[in-house]
């Protein structure tokens, strides 16, 4: 009986232990880890305080969390709740939205992830420092914002002078501060947009990339996109597109968003954006197909798109840049009357065949976009590449002969073969740029006196004035070669003889004796012809040398105070046109004189010499 009672008591104890074990959690920590560290001895003030009331450990009980006290004795306010937009789309649509679309829907702005010390200031914006050949950064700081804005926005980008184009590119690419009172982002946008119109896509892109995307204005956003399009660098615009989000909803912006989403790894969403986009706002079906082909080459969204040009009757910057980016060439019929910007893009596009680039170089070289060295490099690639078609292998061989033939007469013959028959003045001058260094290597000889004007003009097209001056004692006074050297020489011992100008006028074959007018204007502007004599000759030959206008007063005033940057911008405004027949002797006089007075003597002399050579 006693043994049975003990057994029953043991069973009851075991049952109670099991019940308690089921009501409380079992610790999985090693022995000792579940025991709190001994509490340090309480201070006298703490010992006097009343014991804190606690909740007994009962099954299912939850601990009470006391609010953190704040100043004033009030409890801390709960965290702010996120208010979702009223037009929140359904979940299936949310799953297909890109991060940028979600951020725009929730009203969230991308976080500025550049440390403050690394953020670029909105000063000294540009690509060429003063020590690298740029203009002083302070040049436009105290100028009228409205004047600078009008000069930059009003320039259409095409200039009659190769050296004028080079001068403008140098001024626009310099590290400059914005005029006081003008938003630096607007100043950068105006410069970027003008460089794009000039066909200088690489320089324009460099200006835009010198500004952090967070500091972009709407005008700079568009100018930067135009620069990326001009260089066929569509993914380069993605940092801007990502930062701006859904700030724009036009067709171009949506196409860029689709491209950027695709190249960021969101292929399905990006292609969906492009597939849903329809023509409009200057974008036709061919533009959408080209964009889909470009974006379809990225990641898992690869897609074959057939491009058909049927029904396409014009070329646009987006269409042309996208065609190059996908490795195609537009139909020749669309490029027949293409503008300067397209030729500039083609001449510098590495994805185009060499023959196509050389054909574009015949325009870009004369415009000042390509240097003589760049053109020689291009022809050298053609010569070294087998299987080239057309006349370009022969032309590259002529260029090699112009440098390496043993007999000078053979070199002269090769140079003249490259110049052609002169039927296209732009091509002829571009080939003179190509042969500048070959002409400089020729010995001075009376045997080549008939070719001297072209050889001198060729050397001066690349700024080789010291080499050209070697012909000074050989060319007769009053000839074309003499006239070129009269304005191109860095210095002159005395004044130019009036009788020599009369002789030049008598043999001047140009329309309306433009070369004579340009010669008189250039000599007077450089101080090599007395003002009274120049005015007398101008009256004698029936043109105005100096007549005051708002533009002439501005450029003369800028020269008077010694402001080279403003002089360059105003000179560019005065040199706009498709050819030298659009230039007047009066404008040339003020341009050359202003450049000469602000220390840009080399550019002044080369512009005057180019006017005499091409007038």
XYZ file of C-alpha atoms in Angstrom:
615
model
C 0.000 0.000 0.000
C 2.777 2.361 0.916
C 4.717 1.424 -2.213
C 1.615 2.138 -4.377
C 1.172 5.535 -2.749
C 4.785 6.498 -3.582
C 4.345 5.397 -7.163
C 1.202 7.498 -7.500
C 2.956 10.543 -6.003
C 5.848 10.141 -8.477
C 3.467 9.969 -11.397
C 1.726 13.114 -10.252
C 5.019 14.966 -9.937
C 6.109 13.826 -13.410
C 2.777 14.909 -14.873
C 3.068 18.359 -13.268
C 6.614 18.763 -14.571
C 5.483 17.893 -18.094
C 2.623 20.351 -17.862
C 4.921 23.164 -16.748
C 7.395 22.322 -19.486
C 4.638 22.636 -22.071
C 3.579 26.089 -20.765
C 7.098 27.658 -20.794
C 9.666 27.928 -23.647
C 12.807 25.890 -23.505
C 16.074 27.757 -23.785
C 18.380 26.609 -26.599
C 21.423 28.496 -25.280
C 24.270 26.760 -23.495
C 24.113 26.736 -19.678
C 24.925 30.123 -18.237
C 23.968 32.204 -21.324
C 20.352 32.449 -20.213
C 21.280 33.920 -16.839
C 21.549 37.698 -16.770
C 24.741 39.253 -15.454
C 24.567 40.269 -11.812
C 23.298 43.837 -11.453
C 25.748 46.299 -9.876
C 24.965 47.598 -6.449
C 22.380 50.362 -6.533
C 23.383 53.896 -5.671
C 21.775 55.501 -2.604
C 19.373 57.518 -4.747
C 18.349 54.446 -6.694
C 17.940 52.406 -3.523
C 15.531 54.967 -2.132
C 13.410 54.906 -5.259
C 10.291 52.723 -5.145
C 10.496 49.349 -6.789
C 9.332 49.307 -10.403
C 6.156 47.413 -11.012
C 6.530 44.475 -13.332
C 4.167 42.064 -14.941
C 4.521 38.466 -13.653
C 5.674 35.933 -16.205
C 2.382 34.334 -17.051
C 1.720 32.186 -20.045
C 0.591 34.350 -23.031
C 1.536 37.634 -21.338
C 3.257 40.359 -23.450
C 5.841 42.748 -22.027
C 4.869 46.351 -21.521
C 7.196 48.831 -23.335
C 7.322 52.186 -21.609
C 7.369 55.279 -23.884
C 10.659 57.168 -23.997
C 10.269 60.432 -22.063
C 11.006 63.687 -23.925
C 11.342 67.287 -22.815
C 8.139 68.545 -21.272
C 7.272 65.182 -19.826
C 5.268 64.100 -22.864
C 5.712 60.805 -24.600
C 7.475 60.725 -27.972
C 5.210 61.012 -30.965
C 4.833 57.853 -33.013
C 6.723 57.584 -36.314
C 5.178 59.396 -39.298
C 3.053 57.159 -41.442
C 3.626 56.884 -45.184
C 0.553 58.041 -47.054
C 0.068 56.071 -50.240
C -1.239 57.952 -53.281
C -4.936 57.731 -53.965
C -4.383 56.512 -57.530
C -2.184 53.583 -56.522
C -2.353 50.991 -59.329
C -3.142 47.344 -58.612
C -0.454 44.937 -57.452
C 0.058 43.293 -60.850
C 0.902 46.671 -62.357
C 3.184 47.602 -59.475
C 5.220 44.469 -60.135
C 5.941 45.574 -63.705
C 6.952 49.147 -62.853
C 10.598 50.217 -62.904
C 12.270 51.703 -59.823
C 12.190 55.154 -61.401
C 8.440 54.856 -62.049
C 7.830 53.671 -58.502
C 9.876 56.543 -57.102
C 7.891 59.031 -59.156
C 4.597 57.449 -58.081
C 5.508 57.719 -54.403
C 6.886 61.229 -54.788
C 10.416 60.144 -53.941
C 13.492 61.888 -55.374
C 16.735 59.980 -56.001
C 19.174 60.405 -53.174
C 22.233 62.537 -53.800
C 24.876 59.845 -53.331
C 27.890 62.130 -53.928
C 29.620 63.293 -50.734
C 29.526 67.061 -50.269
C 33.299 67.326 -50.677
C 33.132 65.527 -54.025
C 30.310 67.558 -55.533
C 31.415 69.845 -58.329
C 30.948 73.558 -57.929
C 29.018 75.466 -60.569
C 32.066 77.582 -61.372
C 34.882 77.146 -63.891
C 32.622 74.910 -66.012
C 34.312 73.677 -69.168
C 36.914 71.321 -70.594
C 39.977 73.513 -71.272
C 41.751 75.331 -68.471
C 43.526 78.630 -69.032
C 46.884 76.882 -68.675
C 45.831 74.420 -71.394
C 44.987 77.091 -73.948
C 41.563 78.115 -72.675
C 40.400 81.647 -72.025
C 40.472 83.279 -68.559
C 37.621 82.036 -66.359
C 36.631 85.529 -65.273
C 36.184 86.889 -68.800
C 32.372 86.956 -68.782
C 31.772 87.407 -65.060
C 30.849 91.099 -65.248
C 29.142 91.045 -68.630
C 25.444 91.548 -69.205
C 23.593 88.220 -68.937
C 21.129 89.308 -71.609
C 23.974 90.078 -74.036
C 25.733 86.751 -73.480
C 22.418 84.911 -73.742
C 21.540 86.634 -77.008
C 24.966 86.016 -78.557
C 24.967 82.299 -77.693
C 21.329 81.546 -78.455
C 21.336 83.553 -81.680
C 24.310 81.777 -83.249
C 23.122 79.115 -85.694
C 26.423 77.242 -85.542
C 27.625 77.430 -89.142
C 30.481 79.847 -89.791
C 32.143 80.870 -93.020
C 35.649 80.579 -91.572
C 37.475 77.424 -90.550
C 39.608 79.454 -88.161
C 36.532 81.227 -86.846
C 35.026 77.828 -85.999
C 38.224 76.770 -84.218
C 38.217 80.032 -82.268
C 34.596 79.615 -81.182
C 35.151 76.011 -80.115
C 38.078 77.095 -77.978
C 36.057 79.865 -76.339
C 32.993 77.700 -75.645
C 35.031 74.791 -74.261
C 37.072 76.992 -71.909
C 36.494 76.790 -68.163
C 34.370 79.896 -67.651
C 32.243 81.376 -64.908
C 28.713 82.412 -65.772
C 27.943 86.131 -65.998
C 26.812 87.562 -62.702
C 23.049 87.214 -62.521
C 22.837 84.208 -64.869
C 22.167 80.683 -63.624
C 25.367 78.644 -64.227
C 23.239 75.744 -65.477
C 21.688 78.019 -68.105
C 25.148 79.211 -69.158
C 26.316 75.610 -69.544
C 23.154 74.756 -71.497
C 23.639 77.640 -73.939
C 27.256 76.639 -74.608
C 26.397 72.954 -74.961
C 23.551 73.653 -77.376
C 25.716 75.928 -79.560
C 28.496 73.342 -79.735
C 25.944 70.760 -80.889
C 24.761 73.128 -83.626
C 28.391 73.590 -84.664
C 28.837 69.839 -85.084
C 31.104 69.598 -82.040
C 29.295 66.794 -80.242
C 32.317 65.609 -78.247
C 33.056 69.101 -76.912
C 29.374 69.624 -76.097
C 29.245 66.342 -74.182
C 32.349 67.345 -72.204
C 30.658 70.582 -71.102
C 27.501 68.740 -70.028
C 29.468 66.089 -68.132
C 31.273 68.773 -66.135
C 28.012 69.418 -64.236
C 26.499 67.003 -61.700
C 23.092 65.682 -62.858
C 21.482 66.988 -59.668
C 22.388 70.532 -60.722
C 20.821 70.289 -64.197
C 18.152 72.716 -65.325
C 15.508 71.611 -67.869
C 17.431 73.475 -70.586
C 20.686 71.740 -69.709
C 18.912 68.369 -69.664
C 17.791 68.852 -73.257
C 21.141 70.264 -74.412
C 22.974 67.336 -72.832
C 20.636 64.808 -74.475
C 21.246 66.499 -77.833
C 24.995 66.133 -77.238
C 24.663 62.433 -76.442
C 22.487 61.916 -79.524
C 25.024 63.759 -81.692
C 27.739 61.362 -80.548
C 25.507 58.250 -80.815
C 26.059 57.733 -77.065
C 22.498 57.065 -75.939
C 23.357 55.190 -72.763
C 25.509 58.136 -71.714
C 22.295 60.033 -71.004
C 21.108 57.420 -68.481
C 22.414 59.182 -65.332
C 20.354 62.222 -66.321
C 17.298 60.133 -67.142
C 17.554 58.190 -63.881
C 17.921 61.338 -61.813
C 15.097 63.248 -63.455
C 12.739 60.253 -63.360
C 9.338 61.087 -64.791
C 9.943 64.827 -64.956
C 9.142 64.597 -68.681
C 6.661 62.485 -70.584
C 7.504 63.306 -74.218
C 8.369 60.633 -76.775
C 12.119 61.201 -76.675
C 12.170 60.891 -72.887
C 10.143 57.685 -72.869
C 12.443 56.155 -75.472
C 15.454 57.040 -73.345
C 13.777 55.564 -70.283
C 13.220 52.307 -72.125
C 16.848 52.224 -73.258
C 18.180 52.939 -69.778
C 15.912 50.382 -68.119
C 17.048 47.743 -70.592
C 20.749 48.419 -70.140
C 20.271 48.518 -66.348
C 19.124 44.906 -66.319
C 15.377 45.602 -66.443
C 15.094 44.202 -69.935
C 11.474 43.098 -69.953
C 10.204 46.353 -68.511
C 12.365 48.452 -70.810
C 11.211 46.652 -73.916
C 7.615 46.944 -72.721
C 8.027 50.710 -72.467
C 9.389 50.838 -76.016
C 6.706 48.536 -77.392
C 3.945 50.699 -75.942
C 5.391 53.907 -77.344
C 3.778 55.110 -80.544
C 4.910 57.678 -83.130
C 4.496 61.356 -82.412
C 6.309 64.639 -81.776
C 8.665 64.143 -84.715
C 9.345 60.468 -84.014
C 8.141 58.056 -86.681
C 7.952 54.286 -86.873
C 11.541 54.053 -88.151
C 12.754 55.798 -84.993
C 10.902 53.336 -82.773
C 12.276 50.366 -84.683
C 15.845 51.652 -84.476
C 15.443 52.241 -80.751
C 14.048 48.756 -80.211
C 16.960 47.284 -82.138
C 19.417 49.258 -80.031
C 17.825 48.325 -76.715
C 17.195 44.750 -77.822
C 20.914 44.080 -77.974
C 21.224 44.345 -74.195
C 20.965 41.483 -71.709
C 18.258 38.864 -71.925
C 15.977 41.161 -73.888
C 17.866 40.514 -77.130
C 15.585 40.950 -80.072
C 16.088 40.955 -83.813
C 14.442 43.968 -85.460
C 14.341 44.448 -89.215
C 14.954 48.028 -90.338
C 13.207 49.141 -93.527
C 13.669 52.657 -94.914
C 10.656 52.608 -97.233
C 8.665 55.804 -96.850
C 11.382 57.649 -94.893
C 12.027 60.967 -96.623
C 14.188 62.920 -94.196
C 16.978 62.577 -91.669
C 16.813 63.662 -88.022
C 19.554 63.749 -85.362
C 17.967 60.902 -83.364
C 17.460 58.812 -86.485
C 21.012 59.325 -87.673
C 22.680 58.754 -84.305
C 20.619 55.639 -83.646
C 21.436 54.280 -87.109
C 25.137 54.593 -86.393
C 24.717 53.124 -82.909
C 23.175 49.912 -84.245
C 25.944 49.513 -86.822
C 24.031 50.558 -89.925
C 24.366 53.291 -92.531
C 21.417 55.396 -93.662
C 20.503 55.334 -97.352
C 22.707 57.688 -99.434
C 19.609 59.470 -100.739
C 18.787 60.699 -97.227
C 22.338 61.962 -96.721
C 22.594 63.767 -100.039
C 21.687 67.160 -98.613
C 22.567 66.466 -94.983
C 23.784 69.402 -92.936
C 27.114 70.106 -91.295
C 26.216 68.385 -88.025
C 25.634 65.040 -89.762
C 28.936 65.287 -91.654
C 30.748 66.101 -88.421
C 29.240 63.053 -86.724
C 30.133 60.810 -89.667
C 33.719 62.059 -89.872
C 34.397 61.143 -86.238
C 32.195 58.028 -85.900
C 34.439 54.976 -85.339
C 31.652 52.559 -86.283
C 31.380 53.832 -89.869
C 33.461 52.442 -92.751
C 36.621 54.404 -93.479
C 35.395 55.452 -96.933
C 32.279 57.020 -95.449
C 34.320 58.837 -92.846
C 36.714 60.161 -95.503
C 33.809 61.481 -97.595
C 32.466 63.299 -94.535
C 35.956 64.629 -93.778
C 35.829 66.600 -97.031
C 33.245 68.773 -95.301
C 34.396 68.530 -91.679
C 37.994 69.437 -92.511
C 37.066 72.674 -94.261
C 34.682 73.582 -91.431
C 37.366 73.291 -88.759
C 35.984 70.196 -87.045
C 38.937 68.009 -88.102
C 42.563 69.051 -87.879
C 45.160 68.355 -90.538
C 46.735 65.672 -88.339
C 43.361 63.957 -87.840
C 42.763 63.849 -91.584
C 46.227 62.407 -92.227
C 45.534 59.689 -89.636
C 42.250 58.851 -91.377
C 43.871 58.527 -94.801
C 46.670 56.459 -93.272
C 44.122 53.961 -91.973
C 42.611 53.731 -95.448
C 46.026 53.074 -96.966
C 46.825 50.370 -94.400
C 43.459 48.590 -94.768
C 43.062 46.198 -97.670
C 39.875 45.842 -99.645
C 38.812 49.510 -99.613
C 36.518 50.469 -102.467
C 36.213 53.560 -104.662
C 38.787 56.303 -105.166
C 39.928 56.439 -101.550
C 42.788 53.913 -101.806
C 44.230 55.928 -104.680
C 43.877 59.164 -102.726
C 45.566 57.661 -99.703
C 48.405 56.504 -101.955
C 48.704 60.063 -103.323
C 48.982 61.394 -99.784
C 51.775 58.921 -99.075
C 53.538 60.030 -102.259
C 53.121 63.678 -101.228
C 55.233 62.911 -98.168
C 57.664 60.233 -99.342
C 58.347 60.662 -103.053
C 62.001 61.361 -103.748
C 61.562 64.085 -106.372
C 59.878 67.348 -105.260
C 58.012 67.530 -108.564
C 56.404 64.144 -107.806
C 55.349 65.379 -104.389
C 53.836 68.531 -105.907
C 51.991 66.405 -108.471
C 50.567 64.173 -105.728
C 49.441 67.211 -103.711
C 47.688 68.748 -106.714
C 46.017 65.428 -107.504
C 44.488 65.481 -104.026
C 43.255 69.062 -104.459
C 41.312 68.119 -107.576
C 40.086 70.465 -110.276
C 38.616 73.046 -107.894
C 35.031 72.396 -108.937
C 33.921 72.153 -105.296
C 35.551 74.940 -103.246
C 34.757 73.231 -99.935
C 36.377 69.946 -100.971
C 39.389 71.762 -102.417
C 40.008 73.667 -99.197
C 39.499 70.542 -97.112
C 42.151 68.753 -99.173
C 44.461 71.748 -98.647
C 44.023 71.157 -94.920
C 44.922 67.510 -95.558
C 48.156 68.389 -97.425
C 49.317 71.215 -95.129
C 52.292 69.370 -93.632
C 53.252 67.831 -96.960
C 53.338 71.315 -98.503
C 55.490 72.554 -95.628
C 58.114 69.886 -96.453
C 58.591 71.083 -100.029
C 61.653 73.126 -100.935
C 61.086 76.730 -102.034
C 61.678 76.947 -105.775
C 60.679 79.230 -108.626
C 59.853 76.047 -110.565
C 56.632 75.789 -108.563
C 55.713 79.476 -108.642
C 52.341 78.795 -110.277
C 51.476 76.422 -107.455
C 52.755 78.723 -104.704
C 49.344 80.332 -103.843
C 47.781 76.914 -103.244
C 50.789 75.639 -101.308
C 50.842 78.760 -99.109
C 47.080 78.568 -98.522
C 47.481 74.886 -97.616
C 50.153 75.647 -95.015
C 48.174 78.542 -93.526
C 45.042 76.354 -93.219
C 46.901 74.473 -90.481
C 48.600 77.552 -89.015
C 52.059 76.815 -90.442
C 52.871 80.482 -90.990
C 56.637 80.110 -90.415
C 56.863 77.521 -93.195
C 54.750 79.631 -95.525
C 56.920 82.703 -94.982
C 59.848 80.892 -96.627
C 58.156 81.727 -99.930
C 58.151 85.456 -99.190
C 61.240 86.243 -101.276
C 60.039 84.112 -104.189
C 56.455 85.164 -104.837
C 56.120 88.444 -106.789
C 54.475 91.511 -105.250
C 50.783 91.868 -105.988
C 50.291 88.131 -106.528
C 47.952 85.814 -104.624
C 50.865 84.320 -102.694
C 52.119 87.802 -101.753
C 48.665 88.819 -100.500
C 48.405 85.732 -98.277
C 51.802 86.376 -96.706
C 51.065 90.092 -96.298
C 48.311 89.340 -93.770
C 49.691 86.054 -92.358
C 53.143 87.285 -91.358
C 53.492 87.641 -87.553
C 55.110 91.047 -87.991
C 55.933 93.394 -90.813
C 58.749 95.923 -91.023
C 56.786 98.607 -92.872
C 53.440 99.489 -94.423
C 52.094 97.656 -97.451
C 52.607 99.458 -100.733
C 49.347 100.725 -102.258
C 50.568 99.969 -105.767
C 50.917 96.270 -104.896
C 47.260 96.231 -103.797
C 46.301 97.808 -107.119
C 48.218 95.068 -108.926
C 46.430 92.430 -106.867
C 43.068 93.989 -107.689
C 43.881 93.926 -111.387
C 44.388 90.151 -111.340
C 41.638 89.349 -108.810
C 39.338 86.674 -110.353
C 36.861 86.549 -107.440
C 33.269 87.754 -107.758
C 32.899 91.461 -106.943
C 36.639 91.494 -106.181
C 35.925 90.048 -102.743
C 39.539 88.970 -102.256
C 40.702 92.532 -102.799
C 38.165 93.838 -100.306
C 39.161 91.225 -97.743
C 42.845 92.010 -98.277
C 42.316 95.721 -97.633
C 40.157 95.020 -94.570
C 42.676 92.551 -93.136
C 45.685 94.816 -93.672
C 43.882 97.804 -92.136
C 42.707 95.762 -89.126
C 46.254 94.503 -88.465
C 47.703 97.996 -88.715
C 49.652 97.222 -91.902
C 47.808 99.771 -94.005
C 47.104 103.352 -92.859
C 43.442 103.942 -92.076
C 43.268 106.852 -94.507
C 44.749 104.783 -97.326
C 42.371 101.906 -96.548
C 39.369 104.258 -96.634
C 40.588 105.686 -99.925
C 40.969 102.225 -101.459
C 37.544 101.191 -100.171
C 35.964 104.192 -101.860
C 37.945 103.494 -105.019
C 36.750 99.879 -105.200
C 33.179 100.618 -104.155
C 32.686 99.146 -100.670
C 32.364 100.288 -97.061
C 35.246 99.533 -94.749
C 33.792 100.861 -91.514
C 30.199 101.685 -90.724
C 28.940 101.755 -87.156
C 26.305 99.209 -86.108
C 25.174 97.800 -82.790
C 27.280 94.696 -83.340
C 30.402 96.663 -84.344
C 30.058 98.890 -81.287
C 29.800 95.827 -79.043
C 32.846 94.024 -80.447
C 34.909 97.225 -80.493
C 33.905 97.907 -76.887
C 34.855 94.373 -75.822
C 38.243 94.816 -77.471
C 38.689 98.207 -75.824
C 38.375 96.692 -72.329
C 40.519 93.667 -73.270
C 37.879 90.924 -72.948
C 38.957 88.029 -75.225
C 36.024 85.716 -74.455
C 33.371 88.278 -75.335
C 35.299 89.239 -78.470
C 35.333 85.572 -79.553
C 31.603 85.166 -79.014
C 30.809 88.360 -80.898
C 33.226 87.401 -83.674
C 31.420 84.078 -84.033
C 28.112 85.910 -84.316
C 29.567 88.066 -87.092
C 30.961 85.116 -89.074
C 27.743 83.144 -89.497
C 26.968 81.936 -92.983
C 27.287 79.097 -95.459
C 30.151 80.626 -97.462
C 32.510 83.548 -97.803
C 30.054 85.285 -100.119
C 28.019 85.954 -96.948
C 30.931 87.811 -95.299
C 31.438 91.556 -95.733
C 34.720 93.432 -95.623
C 33.296 95.625 -92.857
C 32.589 92.650 -90.586
C 36.000 91.171 -91.350
C 37.672 94.471 -90.461
C 36.018 94.639 -87.018
C 36.616 90.934 -86.273
C 40.306 90.918 -87.179
C 40.904 94.272 -85.457
C 39.206 93.167 -82.210
C 41.048 89.834 -82.084
C 44.351 91.590 -82.763
C 43.779 94.079 -79.938
C 42.928 91.468 -77.268
C 46.046 89.412 -77.927
C 44.571 86.769 -80.234
C 46.886 87.838 -83.034
C 47.446 84.358 -84.455
C 43.746 83.762 -84.970
C 43.315 87.271 -86.402
C 46.026 86.702 -89.016
C 44.800 83.240 -89.987
C 41.203 84.455 -90.424
C 42.392 87.303 -92.640
C 44.541 84.934 -94.712
C 41.688 82.446 -95.066
C 39.414 85.248 -96.303
C 41.934 86.168 -99.011
C 42.415 82.502 -99.967
C 38.744 81.535 -100.107
C 37.038 84.844 -100.908
